[in-house]
Short mmCIF file of C-alpha atoms in Angstrom, two decimals:
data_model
loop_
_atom_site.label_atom_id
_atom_site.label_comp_id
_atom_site.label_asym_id
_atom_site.label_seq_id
_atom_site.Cartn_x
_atom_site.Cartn_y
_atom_site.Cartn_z
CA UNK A 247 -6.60 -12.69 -39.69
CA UNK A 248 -4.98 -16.10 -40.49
CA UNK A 249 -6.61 -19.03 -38.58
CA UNK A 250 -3.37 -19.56 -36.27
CA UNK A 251 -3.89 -15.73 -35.27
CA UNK A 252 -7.67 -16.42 -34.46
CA UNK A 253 -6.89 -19.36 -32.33
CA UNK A 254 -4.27 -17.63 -30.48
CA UNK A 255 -6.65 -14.45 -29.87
CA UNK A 256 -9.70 -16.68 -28.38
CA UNK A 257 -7.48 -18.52 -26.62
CA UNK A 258 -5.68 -15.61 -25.01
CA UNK A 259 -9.55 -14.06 -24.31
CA UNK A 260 -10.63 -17.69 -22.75
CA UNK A 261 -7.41 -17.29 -20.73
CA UNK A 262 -7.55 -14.21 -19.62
CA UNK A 263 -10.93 -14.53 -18.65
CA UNK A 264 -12.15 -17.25 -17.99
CA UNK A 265 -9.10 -19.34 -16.53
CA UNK A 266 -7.73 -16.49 -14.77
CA UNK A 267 -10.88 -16.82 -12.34
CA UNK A 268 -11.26 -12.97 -13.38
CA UNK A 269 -14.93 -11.64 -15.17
CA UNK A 270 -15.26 -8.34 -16.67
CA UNK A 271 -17.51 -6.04 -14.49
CA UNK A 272 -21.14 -5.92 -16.02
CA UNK A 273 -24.02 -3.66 -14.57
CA UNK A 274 -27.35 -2.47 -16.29
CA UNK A 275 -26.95 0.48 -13.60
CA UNK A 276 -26.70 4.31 -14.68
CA UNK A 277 -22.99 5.01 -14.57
CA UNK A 278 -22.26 6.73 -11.53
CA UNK A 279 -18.59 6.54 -10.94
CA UNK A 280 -16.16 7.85 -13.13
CA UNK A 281 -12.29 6.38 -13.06
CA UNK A 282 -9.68 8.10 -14.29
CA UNK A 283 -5.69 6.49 -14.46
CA UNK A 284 -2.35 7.43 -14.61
CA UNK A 285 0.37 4.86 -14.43
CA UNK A 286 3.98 5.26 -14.90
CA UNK A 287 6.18 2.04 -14.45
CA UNK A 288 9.09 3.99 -13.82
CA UNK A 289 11.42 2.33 -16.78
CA UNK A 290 11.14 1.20 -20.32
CA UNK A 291 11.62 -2.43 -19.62
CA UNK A 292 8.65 -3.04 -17.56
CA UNK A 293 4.76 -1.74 -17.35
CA UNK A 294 2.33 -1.59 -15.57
CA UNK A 295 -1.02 -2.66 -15.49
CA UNK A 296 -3.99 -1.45 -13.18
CA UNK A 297 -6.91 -2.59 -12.46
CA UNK A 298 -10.47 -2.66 -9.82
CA UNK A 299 -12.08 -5.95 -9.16
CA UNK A 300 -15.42 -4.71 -7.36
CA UNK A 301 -16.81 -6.75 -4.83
CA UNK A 302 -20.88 -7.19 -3.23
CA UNK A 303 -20.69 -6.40 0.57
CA UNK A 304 -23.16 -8.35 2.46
CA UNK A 305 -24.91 -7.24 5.08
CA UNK A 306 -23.05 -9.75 7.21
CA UNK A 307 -19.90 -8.06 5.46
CA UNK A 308 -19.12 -10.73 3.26
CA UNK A 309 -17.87 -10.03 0.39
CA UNK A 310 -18.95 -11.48 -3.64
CA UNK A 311 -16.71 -10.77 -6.25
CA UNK A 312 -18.41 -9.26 -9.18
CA UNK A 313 -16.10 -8.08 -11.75
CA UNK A 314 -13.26 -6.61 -12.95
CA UNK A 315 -12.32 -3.84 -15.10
CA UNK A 316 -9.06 -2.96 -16.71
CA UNK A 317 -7.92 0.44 -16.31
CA UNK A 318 -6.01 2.35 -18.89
CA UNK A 319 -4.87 5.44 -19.41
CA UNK A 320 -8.25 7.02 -19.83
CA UNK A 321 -11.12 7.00 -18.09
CA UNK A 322 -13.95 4.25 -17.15
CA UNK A 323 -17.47 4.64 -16.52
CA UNK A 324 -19.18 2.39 -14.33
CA UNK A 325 -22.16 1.68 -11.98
CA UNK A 326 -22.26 0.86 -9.25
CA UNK A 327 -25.40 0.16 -6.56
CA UNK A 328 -26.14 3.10 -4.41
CA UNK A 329 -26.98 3.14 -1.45
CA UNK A 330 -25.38 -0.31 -0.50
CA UNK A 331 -21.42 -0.93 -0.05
CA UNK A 332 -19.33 -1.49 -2.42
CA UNK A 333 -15.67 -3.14 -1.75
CA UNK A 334 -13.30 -1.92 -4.79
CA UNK A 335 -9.58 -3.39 -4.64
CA UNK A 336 -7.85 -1.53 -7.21
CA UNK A 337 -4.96 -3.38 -8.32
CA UNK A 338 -1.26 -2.87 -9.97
CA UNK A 339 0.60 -5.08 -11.61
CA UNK A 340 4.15 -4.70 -12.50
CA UNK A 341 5.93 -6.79 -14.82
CA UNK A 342 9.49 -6.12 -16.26
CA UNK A 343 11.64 -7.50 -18.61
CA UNK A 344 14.92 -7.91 -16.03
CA UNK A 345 12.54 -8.62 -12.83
CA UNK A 346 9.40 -10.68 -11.01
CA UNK A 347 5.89 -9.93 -11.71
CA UNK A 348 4.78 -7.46 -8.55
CA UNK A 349 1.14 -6.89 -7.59
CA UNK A 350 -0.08 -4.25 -4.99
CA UNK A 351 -3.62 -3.46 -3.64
CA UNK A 352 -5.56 -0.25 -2.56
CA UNK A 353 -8.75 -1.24 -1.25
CA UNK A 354 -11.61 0.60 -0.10
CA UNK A 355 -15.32 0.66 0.43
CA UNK A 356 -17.66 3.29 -0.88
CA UNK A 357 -21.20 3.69 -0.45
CA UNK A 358 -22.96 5.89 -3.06
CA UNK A 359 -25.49 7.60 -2.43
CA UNK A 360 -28.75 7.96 -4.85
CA UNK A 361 -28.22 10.58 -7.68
CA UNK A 362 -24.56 10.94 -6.52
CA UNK A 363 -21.35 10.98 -9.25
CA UNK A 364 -18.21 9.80 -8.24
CA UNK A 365 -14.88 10.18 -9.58
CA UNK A 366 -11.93 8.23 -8.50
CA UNK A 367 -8.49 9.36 -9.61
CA UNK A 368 -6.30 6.44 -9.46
CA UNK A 369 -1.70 6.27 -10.20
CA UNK A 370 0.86 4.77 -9.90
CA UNK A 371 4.24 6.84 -10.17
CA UNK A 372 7.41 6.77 -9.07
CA UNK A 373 6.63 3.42 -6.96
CA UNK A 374 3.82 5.50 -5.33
CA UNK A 375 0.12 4.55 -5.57
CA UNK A 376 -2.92 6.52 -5.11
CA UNK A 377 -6.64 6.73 -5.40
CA UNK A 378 -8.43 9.58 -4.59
CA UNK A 379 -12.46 9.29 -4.18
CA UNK A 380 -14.68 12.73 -5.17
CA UNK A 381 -18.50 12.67 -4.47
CA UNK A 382 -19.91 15.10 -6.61
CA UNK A 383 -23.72 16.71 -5.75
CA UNK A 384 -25.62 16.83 -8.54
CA UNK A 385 -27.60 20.14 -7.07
CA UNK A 386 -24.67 22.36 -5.98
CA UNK A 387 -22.24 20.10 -8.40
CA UNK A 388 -19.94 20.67 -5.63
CA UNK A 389 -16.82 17.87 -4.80
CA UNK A 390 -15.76 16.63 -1.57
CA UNK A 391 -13.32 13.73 -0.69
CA UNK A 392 -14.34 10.54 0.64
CA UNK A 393 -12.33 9.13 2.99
CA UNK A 394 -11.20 5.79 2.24
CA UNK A 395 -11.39 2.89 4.38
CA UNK A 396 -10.59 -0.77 4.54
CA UNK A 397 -12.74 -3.93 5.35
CA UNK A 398 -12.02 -3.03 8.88
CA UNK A 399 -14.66 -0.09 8.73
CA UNK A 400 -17.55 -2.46 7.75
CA UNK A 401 -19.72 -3.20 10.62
CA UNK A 402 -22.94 -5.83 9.96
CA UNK A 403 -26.22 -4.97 10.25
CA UNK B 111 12.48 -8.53 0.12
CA UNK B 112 15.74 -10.94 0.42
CA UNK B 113 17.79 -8.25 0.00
CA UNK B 114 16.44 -6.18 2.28
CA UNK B 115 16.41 -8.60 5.23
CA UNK B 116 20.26 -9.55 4.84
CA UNK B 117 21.13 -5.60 5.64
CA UNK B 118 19.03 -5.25 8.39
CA UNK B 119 20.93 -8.28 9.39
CA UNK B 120 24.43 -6.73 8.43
CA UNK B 121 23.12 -2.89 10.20
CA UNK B 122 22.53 -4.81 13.41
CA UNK B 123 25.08 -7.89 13.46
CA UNK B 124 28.19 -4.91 12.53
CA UNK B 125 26.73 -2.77 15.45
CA UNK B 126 26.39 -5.79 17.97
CA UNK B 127 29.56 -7.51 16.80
CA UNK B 128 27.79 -10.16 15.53
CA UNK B 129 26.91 -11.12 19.76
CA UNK B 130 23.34 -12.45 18.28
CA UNK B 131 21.27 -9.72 18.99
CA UNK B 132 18.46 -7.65 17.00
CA UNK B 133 16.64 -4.57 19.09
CA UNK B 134 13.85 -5.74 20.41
CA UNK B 135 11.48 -2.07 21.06
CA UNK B 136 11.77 0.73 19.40
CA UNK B 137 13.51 2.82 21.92
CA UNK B 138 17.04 -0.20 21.32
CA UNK B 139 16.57 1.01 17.84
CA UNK B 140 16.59 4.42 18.30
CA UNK B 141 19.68 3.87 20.54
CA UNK B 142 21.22 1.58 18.63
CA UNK B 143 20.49 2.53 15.06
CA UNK B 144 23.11 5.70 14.98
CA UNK B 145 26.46 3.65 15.42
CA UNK B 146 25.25 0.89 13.09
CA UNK B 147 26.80 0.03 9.71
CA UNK B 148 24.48 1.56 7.18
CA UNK B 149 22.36 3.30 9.88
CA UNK B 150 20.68 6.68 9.46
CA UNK B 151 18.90 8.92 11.38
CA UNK B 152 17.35 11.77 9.42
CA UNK B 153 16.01 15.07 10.70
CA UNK B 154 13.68 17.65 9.60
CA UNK B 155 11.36 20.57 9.86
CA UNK B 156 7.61 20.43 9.04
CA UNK B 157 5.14 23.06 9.81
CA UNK B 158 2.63 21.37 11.37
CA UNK B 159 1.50 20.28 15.00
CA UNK B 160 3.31 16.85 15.99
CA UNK B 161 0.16 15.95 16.62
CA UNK B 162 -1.51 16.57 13.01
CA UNK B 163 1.37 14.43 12.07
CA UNK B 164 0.48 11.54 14.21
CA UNK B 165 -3.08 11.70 12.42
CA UNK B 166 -1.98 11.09 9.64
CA UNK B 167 0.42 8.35 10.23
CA UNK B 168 -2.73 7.02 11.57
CA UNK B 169 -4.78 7.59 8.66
CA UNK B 170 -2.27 6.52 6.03
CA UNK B 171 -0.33 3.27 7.72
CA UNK B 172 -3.18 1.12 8.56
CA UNK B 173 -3.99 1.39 4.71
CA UNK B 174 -0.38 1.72 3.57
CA UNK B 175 1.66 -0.52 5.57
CA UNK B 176 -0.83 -3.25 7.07
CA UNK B 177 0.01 -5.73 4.54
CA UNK B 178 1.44 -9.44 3.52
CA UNK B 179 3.87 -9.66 0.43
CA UNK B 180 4.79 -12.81 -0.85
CA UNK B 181 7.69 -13.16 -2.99
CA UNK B 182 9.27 -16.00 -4.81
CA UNK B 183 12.04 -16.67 -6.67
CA UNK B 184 12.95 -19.53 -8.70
CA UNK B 185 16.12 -20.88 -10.42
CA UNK B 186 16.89 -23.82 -12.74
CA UNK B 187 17.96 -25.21 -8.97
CA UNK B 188 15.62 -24.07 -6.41
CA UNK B 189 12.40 -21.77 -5.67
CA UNK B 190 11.66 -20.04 -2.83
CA UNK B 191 8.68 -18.05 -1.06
CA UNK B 192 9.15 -15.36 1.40
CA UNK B 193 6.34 -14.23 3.21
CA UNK B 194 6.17 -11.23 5.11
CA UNK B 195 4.20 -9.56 7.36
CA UNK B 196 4.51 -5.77 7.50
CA UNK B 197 3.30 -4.48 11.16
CA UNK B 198 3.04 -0.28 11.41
CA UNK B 199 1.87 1.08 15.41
CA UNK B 200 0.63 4.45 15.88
CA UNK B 201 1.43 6.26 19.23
CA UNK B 202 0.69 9.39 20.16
CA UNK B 203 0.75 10.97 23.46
CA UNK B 204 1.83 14.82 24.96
CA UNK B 205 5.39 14.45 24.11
CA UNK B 206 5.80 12.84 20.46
CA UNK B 207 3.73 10.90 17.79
CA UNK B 208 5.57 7.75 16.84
CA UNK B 209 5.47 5.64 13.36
CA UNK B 210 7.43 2.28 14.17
CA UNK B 211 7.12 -0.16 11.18
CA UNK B 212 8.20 -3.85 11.82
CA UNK B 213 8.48 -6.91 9.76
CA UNK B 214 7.88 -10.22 10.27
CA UNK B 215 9.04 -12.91 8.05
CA UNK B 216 6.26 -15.81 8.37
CA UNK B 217 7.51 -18.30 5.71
CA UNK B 218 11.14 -18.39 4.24
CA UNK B 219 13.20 -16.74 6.46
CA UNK B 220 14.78 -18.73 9.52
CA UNK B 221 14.90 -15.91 12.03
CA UNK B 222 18.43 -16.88 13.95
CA UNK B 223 17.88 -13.80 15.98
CA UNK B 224 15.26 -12.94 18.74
CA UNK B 225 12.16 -12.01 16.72
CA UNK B 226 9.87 -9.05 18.96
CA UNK B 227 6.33 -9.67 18.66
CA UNK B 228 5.75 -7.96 15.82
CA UNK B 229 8.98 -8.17 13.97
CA UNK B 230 12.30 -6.82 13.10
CA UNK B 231 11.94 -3.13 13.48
CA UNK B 232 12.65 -1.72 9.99
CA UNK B 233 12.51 2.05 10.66
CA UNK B 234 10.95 4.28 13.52
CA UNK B 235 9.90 7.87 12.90
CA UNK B 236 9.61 10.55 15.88
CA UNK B 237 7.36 13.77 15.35
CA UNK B 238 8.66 15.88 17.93
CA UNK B 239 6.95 19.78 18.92
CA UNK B 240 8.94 22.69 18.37
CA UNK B 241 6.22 24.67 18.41
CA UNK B 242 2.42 25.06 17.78
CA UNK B 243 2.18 24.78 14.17
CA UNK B 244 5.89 22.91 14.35
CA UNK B 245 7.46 20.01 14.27
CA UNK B 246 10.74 18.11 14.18
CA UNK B 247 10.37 14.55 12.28
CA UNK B 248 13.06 12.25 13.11
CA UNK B 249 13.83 9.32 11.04
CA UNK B 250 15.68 6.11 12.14
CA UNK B 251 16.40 4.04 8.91
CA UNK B 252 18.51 2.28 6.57
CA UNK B 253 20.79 4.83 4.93
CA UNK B 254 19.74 2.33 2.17
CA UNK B 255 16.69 1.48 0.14
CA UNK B 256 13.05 2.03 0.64
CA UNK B 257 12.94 5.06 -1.63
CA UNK B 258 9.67 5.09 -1.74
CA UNK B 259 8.46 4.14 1.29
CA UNK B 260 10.99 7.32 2.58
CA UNK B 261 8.97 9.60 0.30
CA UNK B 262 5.28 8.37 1.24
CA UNK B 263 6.01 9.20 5.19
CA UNK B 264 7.54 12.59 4.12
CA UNK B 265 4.69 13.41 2.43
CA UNK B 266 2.09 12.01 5.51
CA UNK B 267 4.51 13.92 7.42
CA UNK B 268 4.22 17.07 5.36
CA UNK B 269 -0.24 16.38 5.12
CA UNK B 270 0.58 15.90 1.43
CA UNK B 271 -2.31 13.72 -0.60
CA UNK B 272 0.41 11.32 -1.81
CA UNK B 273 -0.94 8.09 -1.39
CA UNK B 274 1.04 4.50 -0.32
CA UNK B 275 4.46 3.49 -1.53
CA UNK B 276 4.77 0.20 -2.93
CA UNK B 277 6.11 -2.33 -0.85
CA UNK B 278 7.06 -5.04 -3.66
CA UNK B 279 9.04 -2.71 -5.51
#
């Protein structure tokens, strides 16, 4: 890697994350949620990016923004605390050769419980987003959907 | 977003003559939307209770359709920033469930027409009983745009899983 190269690659990483105000999403937790992504810009001359900055609810129901991590076209592992909320905005960006730079949210709090596995199936097709929440038991290893809900469902304690 | 707004200005000012005047509940629009330039009211069959249907819309527009989008454009000459407020209601009572979706431009817009409280009315959906496990969904809309937005309340409609259109695009 010529020097130029290097410069341009830590200065893209110091940009991206540290100017940007954005962090990656750290935790020394056992992974316990599972995200899986399909995006589909809809044309050639644009793409999309997604995306789930995960916020600290407060007993107050404040929020603390913790992290972020990128989502490709894969899956993620995470942890996240159990048995506490958790505010996740999962975010898509759209940016196109012949048009603006669009961002939508989905957000929703989850609160998992102890032992618990999670698996949230996240897309974006056809100008149509989605994220789906499973809660898996780890006895029965049955799934059931979580309903999603906004800020609005938070109630202090 | 710019786009949109000058046809709901066209639909009503072609259907009013231009006399200055926007509907102002969503019964006007229902009225008013048929005989308007670009109008469209859409009809079909969905086999569930109207009142399933209502659920639904009020499961999936508070999350879907409860939100600000700012857009901005910008020339060698000028830059500009819409914002605007999307506003969905909910109704349901023995005779229909009703999804009325209403904009309200807060920053870029000068509203020259009587703004309702919560907006321009954008599109109002009826889901109306034929029978137990039936319904008739009734769509008054743009015969224009909102593809997606079209396809997500079909889909509510219908109990599909299929998530929020989005707005920006």
């Amino acid at each position: 890697m010529t020097r130029i190269k290097y410069a341009a690659l830590v200065f893209t990483i110091w940009f991206t994350t540290g100017c940007s105000g954005l962090k990656t999403y750290h935790s020394d937790l056992e992974n316990n949620l599972k995200i899986t992504t399909q995006t589909d810009s809809g044309s050639i001359f644009s793409s999309m990016q997604a995306a789930v900055d995960i916020h600290k609810v407060n007993p107050d129901c404040s929020t603390e923004y913790t992290g972020t991590i990128q989502l490709d076209d894969s899956s993620n592992d995470i942890g996240i605390p159990a048995d506490r909320s958790s505010y996740l905005v999962f975010v898509f960006q759209k940016s196109g050769l012949f048009s603006a730079e669009t961002s939508t949210t989905y957000n929703t709090l989850i609160r998992p419980r102890n032992g618990f596995q999670y698996i949230a199936e996240v897309s974006y097709q056809e100008n149509i987003y989605n994220v789906i929440i499973n809660e898996i038991d780890p006895g029965s290893r049955t799934s059931r959907e979580i309903e999603t809900r906004g800020m609005y469902a938070c109630r202090p304690v | 977003m710019k786009i949109r707004f000058v046809l709901y200005i066209a639909i009503f000012s072609i259907l009013n003559g231009c006399a200055g005047h926007m509907p102002q509940t969503a019964d006007e629009f229902r009225k008013e939307l048929p005989g308007a330039f670009m109008g469209e009211v859409e009809k079909f069959q969905v086999s569930r209770s109207y009142a399933d249907i209502g659920r639904s819309f009020q499961k999936m527009a508070p999350q879907c359709l409860d939100v600000r989008i700012k857009s901005t454009s910008q020339s060698n000459t000028s830059y500009s920033v819409v914002v605007t407020k999307w506003n969905p209601t909910v109704k349901i009572n023995d005779q229909k469930a009703e999804l009325h979706i209403q904009q309200l431009h807060e920053q870029g817009v000068l509203n020259v027409y009587e703004v309702p409280e919560k907006g321009y009315y954008m599109m109002v959906v009826d889901a109306i009983p034929l029978g137990k496990n039936s319904s008739e969904v009734v769509m008054y809309r743009s015969s224009v745009g909102n593809k997606a937005l079209i396809r997500a309340i079909k889909g509510w409609a219908a109990g599909e899983k299929i998530g929020c259109p989005d707005l920006t695009a």
